[in-house]
PDB file of C-alpha atoms in Angstrom:
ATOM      1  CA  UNK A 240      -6.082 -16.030   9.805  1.00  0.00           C
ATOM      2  CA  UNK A 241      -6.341 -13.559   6.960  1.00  0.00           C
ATOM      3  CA  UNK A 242      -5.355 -14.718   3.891  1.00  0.00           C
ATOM      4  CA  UNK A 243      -5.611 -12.837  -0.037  1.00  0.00           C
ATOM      5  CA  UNK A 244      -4.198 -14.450  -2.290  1.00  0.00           C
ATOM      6  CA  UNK A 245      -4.213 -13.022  -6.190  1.00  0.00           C
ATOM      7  CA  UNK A 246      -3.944 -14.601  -9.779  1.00  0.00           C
ATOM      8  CA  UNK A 247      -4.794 -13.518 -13.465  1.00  0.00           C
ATOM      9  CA  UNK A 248      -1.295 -12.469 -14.076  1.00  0.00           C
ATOM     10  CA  UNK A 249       0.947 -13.264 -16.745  1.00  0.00           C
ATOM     11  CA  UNK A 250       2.478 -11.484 -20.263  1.00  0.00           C
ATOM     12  CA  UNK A 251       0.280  -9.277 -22.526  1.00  0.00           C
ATOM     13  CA  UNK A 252       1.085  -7.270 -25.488  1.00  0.00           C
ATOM     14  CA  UNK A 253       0.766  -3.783 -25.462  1.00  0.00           C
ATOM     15  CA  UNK A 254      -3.173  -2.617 -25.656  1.00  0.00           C
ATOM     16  CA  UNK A 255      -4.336  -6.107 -24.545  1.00  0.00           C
ATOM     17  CA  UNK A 256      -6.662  -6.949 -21.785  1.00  0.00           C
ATOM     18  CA  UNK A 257      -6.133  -8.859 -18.342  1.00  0.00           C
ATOM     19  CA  UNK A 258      -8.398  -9.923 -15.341  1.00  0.00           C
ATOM     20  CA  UNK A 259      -6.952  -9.903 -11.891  1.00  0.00           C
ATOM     21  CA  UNK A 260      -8.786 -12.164  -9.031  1.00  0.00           C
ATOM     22  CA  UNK A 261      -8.386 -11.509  -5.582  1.00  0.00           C
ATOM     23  CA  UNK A 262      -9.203 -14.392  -2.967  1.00  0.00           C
ATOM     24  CA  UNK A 263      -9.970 -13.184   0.141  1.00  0.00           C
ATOM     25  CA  UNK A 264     -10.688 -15.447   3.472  1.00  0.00           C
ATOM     26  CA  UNK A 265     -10.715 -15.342   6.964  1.00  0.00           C
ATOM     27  CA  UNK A 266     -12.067 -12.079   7.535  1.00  0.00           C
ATOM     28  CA  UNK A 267     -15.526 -10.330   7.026  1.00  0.00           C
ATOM     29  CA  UNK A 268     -14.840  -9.321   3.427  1.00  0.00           C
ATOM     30  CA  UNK A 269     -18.330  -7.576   2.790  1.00  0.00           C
ATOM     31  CA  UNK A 270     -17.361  -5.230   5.634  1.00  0.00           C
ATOM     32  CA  UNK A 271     -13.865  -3.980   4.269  1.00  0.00           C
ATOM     33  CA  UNK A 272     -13.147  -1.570   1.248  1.00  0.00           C
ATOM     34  CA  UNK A 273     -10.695  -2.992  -0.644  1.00  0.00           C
ATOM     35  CA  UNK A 274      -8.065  -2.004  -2.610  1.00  0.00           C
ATOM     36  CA  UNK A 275      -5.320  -2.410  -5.537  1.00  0.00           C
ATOM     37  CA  UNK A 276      -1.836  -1.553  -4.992  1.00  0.00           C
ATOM     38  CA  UNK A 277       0.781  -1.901  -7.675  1.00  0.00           C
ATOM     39  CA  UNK A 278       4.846  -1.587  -7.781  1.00  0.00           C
ATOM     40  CA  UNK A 279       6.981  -1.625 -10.647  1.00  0.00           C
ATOM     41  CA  UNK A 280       9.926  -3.507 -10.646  1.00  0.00           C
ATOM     42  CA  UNK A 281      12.720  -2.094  -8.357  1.00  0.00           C
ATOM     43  CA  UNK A 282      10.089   1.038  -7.977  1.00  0.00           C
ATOM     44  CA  UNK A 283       8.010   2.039  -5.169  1.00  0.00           C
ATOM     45  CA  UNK A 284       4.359   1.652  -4.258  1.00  0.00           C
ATOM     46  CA  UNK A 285       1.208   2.911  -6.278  1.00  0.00           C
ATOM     47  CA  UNK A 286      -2.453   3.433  -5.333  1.00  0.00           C
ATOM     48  CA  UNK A 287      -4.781   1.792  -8.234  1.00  0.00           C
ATOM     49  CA  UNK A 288      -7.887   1.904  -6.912  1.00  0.00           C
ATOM     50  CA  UNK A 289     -10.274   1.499  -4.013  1.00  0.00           C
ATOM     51  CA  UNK A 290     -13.963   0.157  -3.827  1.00  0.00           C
ATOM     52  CA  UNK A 291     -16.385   0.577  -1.002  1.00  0.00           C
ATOM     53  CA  UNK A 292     -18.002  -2.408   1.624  1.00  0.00           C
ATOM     54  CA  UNK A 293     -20.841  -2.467  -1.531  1.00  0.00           C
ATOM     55  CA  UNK A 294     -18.994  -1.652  -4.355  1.00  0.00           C
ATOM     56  CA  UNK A 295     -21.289   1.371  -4.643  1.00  0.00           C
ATOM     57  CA  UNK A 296     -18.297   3.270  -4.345  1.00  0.00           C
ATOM     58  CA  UNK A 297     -15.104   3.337  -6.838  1.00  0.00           C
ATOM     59  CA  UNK A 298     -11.951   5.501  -7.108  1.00  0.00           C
ATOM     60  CA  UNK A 299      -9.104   5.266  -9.539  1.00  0.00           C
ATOM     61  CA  UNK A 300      -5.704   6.803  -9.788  1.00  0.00           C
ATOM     62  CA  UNK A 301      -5.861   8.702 -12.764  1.00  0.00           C
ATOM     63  CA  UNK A 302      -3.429   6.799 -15.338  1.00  0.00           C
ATOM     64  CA  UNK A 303      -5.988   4.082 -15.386  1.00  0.00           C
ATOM     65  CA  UNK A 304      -9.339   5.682 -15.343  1.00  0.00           C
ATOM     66  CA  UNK A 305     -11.101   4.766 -18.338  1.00  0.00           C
ATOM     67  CA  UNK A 306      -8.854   2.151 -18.915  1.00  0.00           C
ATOM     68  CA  UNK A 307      -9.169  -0.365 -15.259  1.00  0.00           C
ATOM     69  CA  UNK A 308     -12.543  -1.277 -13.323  1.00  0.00           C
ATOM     70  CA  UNK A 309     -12.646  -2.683  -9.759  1.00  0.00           C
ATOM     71  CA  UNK A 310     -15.006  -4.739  -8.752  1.00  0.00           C
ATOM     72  CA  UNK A 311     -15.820  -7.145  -6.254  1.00  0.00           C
ATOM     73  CA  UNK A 312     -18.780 -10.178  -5.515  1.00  0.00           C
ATOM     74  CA  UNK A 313     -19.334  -9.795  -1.699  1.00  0.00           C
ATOM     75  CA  UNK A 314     -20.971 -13.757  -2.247  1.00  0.00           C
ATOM     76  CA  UNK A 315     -17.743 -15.214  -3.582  1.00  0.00           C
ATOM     77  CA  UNK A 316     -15.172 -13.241  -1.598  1.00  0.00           C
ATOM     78  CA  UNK A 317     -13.646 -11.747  -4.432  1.00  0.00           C
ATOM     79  CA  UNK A 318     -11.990  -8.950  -5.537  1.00  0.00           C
ATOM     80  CA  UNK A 319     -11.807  -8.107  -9.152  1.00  0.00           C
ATOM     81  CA  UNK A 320      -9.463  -5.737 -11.283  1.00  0.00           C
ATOM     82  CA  UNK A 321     -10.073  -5.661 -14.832  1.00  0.00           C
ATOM     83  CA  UNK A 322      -7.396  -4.149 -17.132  1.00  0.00           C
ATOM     84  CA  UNK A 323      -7.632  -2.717 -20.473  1.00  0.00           C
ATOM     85  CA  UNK A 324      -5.598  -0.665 -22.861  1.00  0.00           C
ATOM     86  CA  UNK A 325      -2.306  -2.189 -21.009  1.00  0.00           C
ATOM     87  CA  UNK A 326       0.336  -0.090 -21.919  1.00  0.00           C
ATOM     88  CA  UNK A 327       4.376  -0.813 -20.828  1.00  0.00           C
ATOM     89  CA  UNK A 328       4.052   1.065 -17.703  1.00  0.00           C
ATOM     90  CA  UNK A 329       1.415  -0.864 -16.119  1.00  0.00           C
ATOM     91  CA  UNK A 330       4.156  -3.468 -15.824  1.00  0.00           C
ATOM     92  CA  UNK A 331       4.093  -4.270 -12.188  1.00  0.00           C
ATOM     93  CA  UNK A 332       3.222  -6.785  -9.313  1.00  0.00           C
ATOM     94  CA  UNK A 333      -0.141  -6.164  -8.289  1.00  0.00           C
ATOM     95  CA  UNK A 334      -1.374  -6.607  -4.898  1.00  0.00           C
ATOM     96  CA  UNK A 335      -4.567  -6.803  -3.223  1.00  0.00           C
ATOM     97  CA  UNK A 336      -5.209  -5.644  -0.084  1.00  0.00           C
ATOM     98  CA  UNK A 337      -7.731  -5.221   2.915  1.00  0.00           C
ATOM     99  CA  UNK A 338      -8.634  -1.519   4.287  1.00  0.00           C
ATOM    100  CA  UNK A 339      -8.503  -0.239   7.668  1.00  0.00           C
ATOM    101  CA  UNK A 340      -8.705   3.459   8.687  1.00  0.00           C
ATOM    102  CA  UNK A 341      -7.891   3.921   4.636  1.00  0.00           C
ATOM    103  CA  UNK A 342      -4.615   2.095   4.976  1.00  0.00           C
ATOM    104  CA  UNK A 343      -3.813  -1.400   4.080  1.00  0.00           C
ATOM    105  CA  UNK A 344      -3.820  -3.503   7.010  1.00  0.00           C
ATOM    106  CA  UNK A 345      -3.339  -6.979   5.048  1.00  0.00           C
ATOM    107  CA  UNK A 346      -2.057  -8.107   1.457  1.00  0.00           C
ATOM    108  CA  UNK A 347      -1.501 -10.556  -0.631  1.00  0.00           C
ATOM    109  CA  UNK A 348       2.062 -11.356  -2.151  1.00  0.00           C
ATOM    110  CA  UNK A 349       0.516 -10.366  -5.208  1.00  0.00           C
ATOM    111  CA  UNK A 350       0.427 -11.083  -9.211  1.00  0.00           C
ATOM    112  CA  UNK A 351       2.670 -10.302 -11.923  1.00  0.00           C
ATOM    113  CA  UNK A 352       1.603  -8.235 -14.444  1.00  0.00           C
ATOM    114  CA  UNK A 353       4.059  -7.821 -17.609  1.00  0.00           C
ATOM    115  CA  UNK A 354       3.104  -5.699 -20.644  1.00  0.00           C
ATOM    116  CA  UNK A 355       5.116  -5.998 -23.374  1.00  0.00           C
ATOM    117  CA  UNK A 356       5.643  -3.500 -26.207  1.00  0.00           C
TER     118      UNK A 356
ATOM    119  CA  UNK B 298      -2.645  15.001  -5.974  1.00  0.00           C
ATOM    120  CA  UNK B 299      -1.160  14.966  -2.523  1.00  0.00           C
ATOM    121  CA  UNK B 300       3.131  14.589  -2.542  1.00  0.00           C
ATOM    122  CA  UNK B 301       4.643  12.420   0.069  1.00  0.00           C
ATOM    123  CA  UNK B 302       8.799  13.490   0.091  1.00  0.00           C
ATOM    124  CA  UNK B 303      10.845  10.815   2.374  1.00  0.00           C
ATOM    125  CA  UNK B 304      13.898  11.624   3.819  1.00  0.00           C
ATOM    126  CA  UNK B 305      16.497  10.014   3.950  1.00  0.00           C
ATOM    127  CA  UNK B 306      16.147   7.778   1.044  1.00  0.00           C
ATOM    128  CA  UNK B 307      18.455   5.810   2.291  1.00  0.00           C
ATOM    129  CA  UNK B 308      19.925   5.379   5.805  1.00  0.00           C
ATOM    130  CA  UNK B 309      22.621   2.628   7.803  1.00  0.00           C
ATOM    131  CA  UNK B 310      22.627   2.027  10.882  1.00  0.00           C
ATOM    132  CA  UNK B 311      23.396  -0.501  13.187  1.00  0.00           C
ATOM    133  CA  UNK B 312      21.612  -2.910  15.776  1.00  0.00           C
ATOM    134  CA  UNK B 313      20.550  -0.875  18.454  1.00  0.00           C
ATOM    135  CA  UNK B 314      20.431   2.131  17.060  1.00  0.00           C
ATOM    136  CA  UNK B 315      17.575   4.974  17.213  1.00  0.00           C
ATOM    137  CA  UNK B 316      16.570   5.684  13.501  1.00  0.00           C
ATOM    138  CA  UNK B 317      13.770   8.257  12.516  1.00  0.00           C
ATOM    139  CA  UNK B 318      12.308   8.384   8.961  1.00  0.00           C
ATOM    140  CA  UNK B 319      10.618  11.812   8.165  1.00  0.00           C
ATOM    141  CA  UNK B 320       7.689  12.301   5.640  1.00  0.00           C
ATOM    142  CA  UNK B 321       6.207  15.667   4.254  1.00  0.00           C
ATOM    143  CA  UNK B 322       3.397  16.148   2.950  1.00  0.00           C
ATOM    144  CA  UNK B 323       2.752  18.737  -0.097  1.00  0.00           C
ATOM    145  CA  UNK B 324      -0.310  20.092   2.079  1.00  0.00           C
ATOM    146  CA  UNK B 325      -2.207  19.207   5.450  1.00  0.00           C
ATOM    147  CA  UNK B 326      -3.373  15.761   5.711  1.00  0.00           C
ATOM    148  CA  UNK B 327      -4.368  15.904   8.983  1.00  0.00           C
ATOM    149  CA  UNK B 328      -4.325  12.294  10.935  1.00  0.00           C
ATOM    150  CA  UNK B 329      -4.450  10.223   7.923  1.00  0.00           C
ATOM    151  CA  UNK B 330      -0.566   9.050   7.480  1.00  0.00           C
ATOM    152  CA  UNK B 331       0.500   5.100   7.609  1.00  0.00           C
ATOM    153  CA  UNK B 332       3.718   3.568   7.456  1.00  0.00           C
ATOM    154  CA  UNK B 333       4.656   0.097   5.925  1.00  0.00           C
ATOM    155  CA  UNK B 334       7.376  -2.090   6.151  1.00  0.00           C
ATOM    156  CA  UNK B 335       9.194  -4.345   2.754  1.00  0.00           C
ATOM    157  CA  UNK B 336      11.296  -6.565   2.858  1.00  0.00           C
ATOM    158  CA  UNK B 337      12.533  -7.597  -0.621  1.00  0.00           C
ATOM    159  CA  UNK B 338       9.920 -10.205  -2.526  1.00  0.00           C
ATOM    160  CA  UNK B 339       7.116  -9.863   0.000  1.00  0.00           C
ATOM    161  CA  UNK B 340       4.212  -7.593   0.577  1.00  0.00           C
ATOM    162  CA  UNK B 341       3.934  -4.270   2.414  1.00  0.00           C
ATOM    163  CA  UNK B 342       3.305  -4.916   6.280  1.00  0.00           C
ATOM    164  CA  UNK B 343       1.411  -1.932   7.894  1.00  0.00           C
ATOM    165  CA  UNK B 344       3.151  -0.744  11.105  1.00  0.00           C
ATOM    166  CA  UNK B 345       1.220   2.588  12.312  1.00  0.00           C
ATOM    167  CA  UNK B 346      -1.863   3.982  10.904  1.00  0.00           C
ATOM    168  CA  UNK B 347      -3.609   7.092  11.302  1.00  0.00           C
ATOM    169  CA  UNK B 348      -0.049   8.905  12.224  1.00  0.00           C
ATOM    170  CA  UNK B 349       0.030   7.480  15.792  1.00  0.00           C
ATOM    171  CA  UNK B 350      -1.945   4.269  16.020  1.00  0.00           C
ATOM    172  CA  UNK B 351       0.654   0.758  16.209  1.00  0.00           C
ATOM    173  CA  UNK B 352      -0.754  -1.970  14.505  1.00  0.00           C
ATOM    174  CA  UNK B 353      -2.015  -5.072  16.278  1.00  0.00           C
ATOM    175  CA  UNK B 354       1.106  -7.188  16.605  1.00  0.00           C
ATOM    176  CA  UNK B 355       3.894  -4.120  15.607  1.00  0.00           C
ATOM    177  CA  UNK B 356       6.637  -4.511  18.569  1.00  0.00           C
ATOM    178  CA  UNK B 357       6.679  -1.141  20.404  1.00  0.00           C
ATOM    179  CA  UNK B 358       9.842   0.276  19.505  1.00  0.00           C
ATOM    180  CA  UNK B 359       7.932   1.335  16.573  1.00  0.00           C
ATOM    181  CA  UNK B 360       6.144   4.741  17.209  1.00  0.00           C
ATOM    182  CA  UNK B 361       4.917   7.345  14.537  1.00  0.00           C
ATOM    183  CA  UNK B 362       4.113  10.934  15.832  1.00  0.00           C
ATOM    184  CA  UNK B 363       3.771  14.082  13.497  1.00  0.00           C
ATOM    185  CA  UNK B 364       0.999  16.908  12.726  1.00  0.00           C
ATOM    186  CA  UNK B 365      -0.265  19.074   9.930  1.00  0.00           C
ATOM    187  CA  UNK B 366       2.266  18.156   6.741  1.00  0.00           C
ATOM    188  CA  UNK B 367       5.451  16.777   9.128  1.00  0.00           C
ATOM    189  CA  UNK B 368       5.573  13.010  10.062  1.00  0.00           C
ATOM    190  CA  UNK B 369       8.413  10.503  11.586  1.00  0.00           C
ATOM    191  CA  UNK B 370       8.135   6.882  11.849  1.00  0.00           C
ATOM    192  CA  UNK B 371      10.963   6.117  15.037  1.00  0.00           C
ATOM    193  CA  UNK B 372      12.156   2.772  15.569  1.00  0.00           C
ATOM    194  CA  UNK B 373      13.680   3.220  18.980  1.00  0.00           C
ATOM    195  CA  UNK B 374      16.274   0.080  19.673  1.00  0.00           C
ATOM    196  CA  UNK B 375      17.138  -1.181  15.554  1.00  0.00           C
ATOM    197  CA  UNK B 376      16.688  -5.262  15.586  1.00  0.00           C
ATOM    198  CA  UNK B 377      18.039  -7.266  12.643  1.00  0.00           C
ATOM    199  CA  UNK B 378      14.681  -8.003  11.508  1.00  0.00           C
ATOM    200  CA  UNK B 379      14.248  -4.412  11.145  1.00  0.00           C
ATOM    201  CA  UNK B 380      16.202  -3.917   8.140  1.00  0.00           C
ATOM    202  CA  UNK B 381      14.217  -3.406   4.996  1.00  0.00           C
ATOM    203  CA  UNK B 382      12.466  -0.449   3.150  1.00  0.00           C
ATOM    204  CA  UNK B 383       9.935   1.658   4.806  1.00  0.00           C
ATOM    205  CA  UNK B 384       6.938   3.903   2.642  1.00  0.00           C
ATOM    206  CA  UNK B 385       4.769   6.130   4.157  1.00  0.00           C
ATOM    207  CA  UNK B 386       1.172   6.760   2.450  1.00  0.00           C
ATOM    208  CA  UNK B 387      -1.129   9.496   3.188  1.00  0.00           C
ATOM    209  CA  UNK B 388      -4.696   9.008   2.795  1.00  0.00           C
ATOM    210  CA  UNK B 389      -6.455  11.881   3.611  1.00  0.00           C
ATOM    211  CA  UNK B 390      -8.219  12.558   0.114  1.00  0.00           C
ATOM    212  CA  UNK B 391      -7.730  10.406  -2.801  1.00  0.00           C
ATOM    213  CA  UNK B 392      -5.566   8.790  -4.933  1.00  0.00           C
ATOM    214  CA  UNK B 393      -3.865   8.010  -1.858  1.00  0.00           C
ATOM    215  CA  UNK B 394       0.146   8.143  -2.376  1.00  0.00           C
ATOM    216  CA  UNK B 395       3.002   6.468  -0.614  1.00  0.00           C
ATOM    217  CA  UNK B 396       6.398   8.508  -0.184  1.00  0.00           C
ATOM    218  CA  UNK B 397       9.146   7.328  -2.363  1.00  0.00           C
ATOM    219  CA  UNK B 398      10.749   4.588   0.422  1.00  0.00           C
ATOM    220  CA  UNK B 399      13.722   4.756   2.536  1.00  0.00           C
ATOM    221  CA  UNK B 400      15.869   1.990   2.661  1.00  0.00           C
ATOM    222  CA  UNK B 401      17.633   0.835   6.389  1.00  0.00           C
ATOM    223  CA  UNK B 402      20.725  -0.667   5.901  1.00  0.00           C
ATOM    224  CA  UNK B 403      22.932  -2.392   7.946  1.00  0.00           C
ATOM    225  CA  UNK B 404      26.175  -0.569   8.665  1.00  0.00           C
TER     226      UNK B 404
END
């Protein structure tokens, strides 16, 4: 059974720094792309970012380019998201999640992520 | 960056029921249009990918169908598990973007 399961979130001031971990099992992980998803509270869904079977690959949505870096370590089944520059609006649960014909065919409940200002 | 517009944003119906959910696109996207399920505190569940294509384990009243920038998710006989919020998310050229939601509702 596939199972991701994130952590790293918590409360940060305003222009701080955070490191999401994504725990991934059950599946061929080095064969996926993998992504970040976010949603505000009561808000919809965003695309973060995406990252290729390799990681030779990287996209960003472009409020956090410059700012957030993806990354994964094919070895430890992880998938990484490392925030910088946090402003209010990055406020949001973050969610991993698994790629299949570009769309995200498993997730994990996903971390909390509040910036305050 | 590619729009998604839902419509209705909201909708109630009742058990039984035939619902349809309609997404436009702000340009072609060809194939590349999922929908997800919510349900309040948990993680999207992917029902249909690549416009048409049911997701292993999706009950079959669930069917997607759609070309060019005009796509409907149809849930053909509403059960009460069915009620919860429904995004749809194109991915034809990046940053991929979800419509806004539509919420089911019981009536």
């Amino acid at each position: 059974e596939v199972h991701l399961v994130e952590s790293g979130g918590g409360l940060v001031q305003s222009g701080g720094s955070l490191r999401l971990s994504c725990a991934a099992s059950g599946f061929n992980f080095g064969a996926y792309w993998m992504a970040w998803v976010r949603q505000a509270p009561g808000k919809g869904l965003e695309w973060v970012a995406n990252i290729k079977e390799d990681g030779s690959e990287r996209e960003y949505v472009d409020p956090v380019k410059g700012r957030f870096t993806i990354s994964r370590d094919n070895a430890k089944n992880s998938l990484y998201l490392q925030m910088n520059s946090l402003r209010a609006d990055d406020t949001a649960v973050y969610h991993c999640a698994s790629l299949w014909a570009r769309s995200g065919d498993h997730w994990g409940q996903g971390t909390l992520v509040t910036v305050s200002s | 960056d590619i729009q998604m517009t839902q419509s209705p944003s909201s909708v109630s119906a009742s058990v039984g029921d035939r619902v349809t959910i309609t997404c436009r696109a702000s340009q072609v996207i060809s194939k590349w249009l999922a929908w997800y399920q919510q349900k309040p505190g948990t993680a999207p569940k992917l029902l249909i990918y690549e416009m048409s294509t049911l997701q292993s384990g999706v009950p079959s009243r669930f069917s997607g169908s759609g070309s060019g920038t005009d796509f409907t998710l149809t849930i053909s006989s509403l059960q009460p598990e069915d009620f919860a919020t429904y995004y749809c998310q194109q991915a034809d050229s990046f940053p991929y973007t979800f419509g806004q939601g539509t919420k089911l509702e019981i009536k």
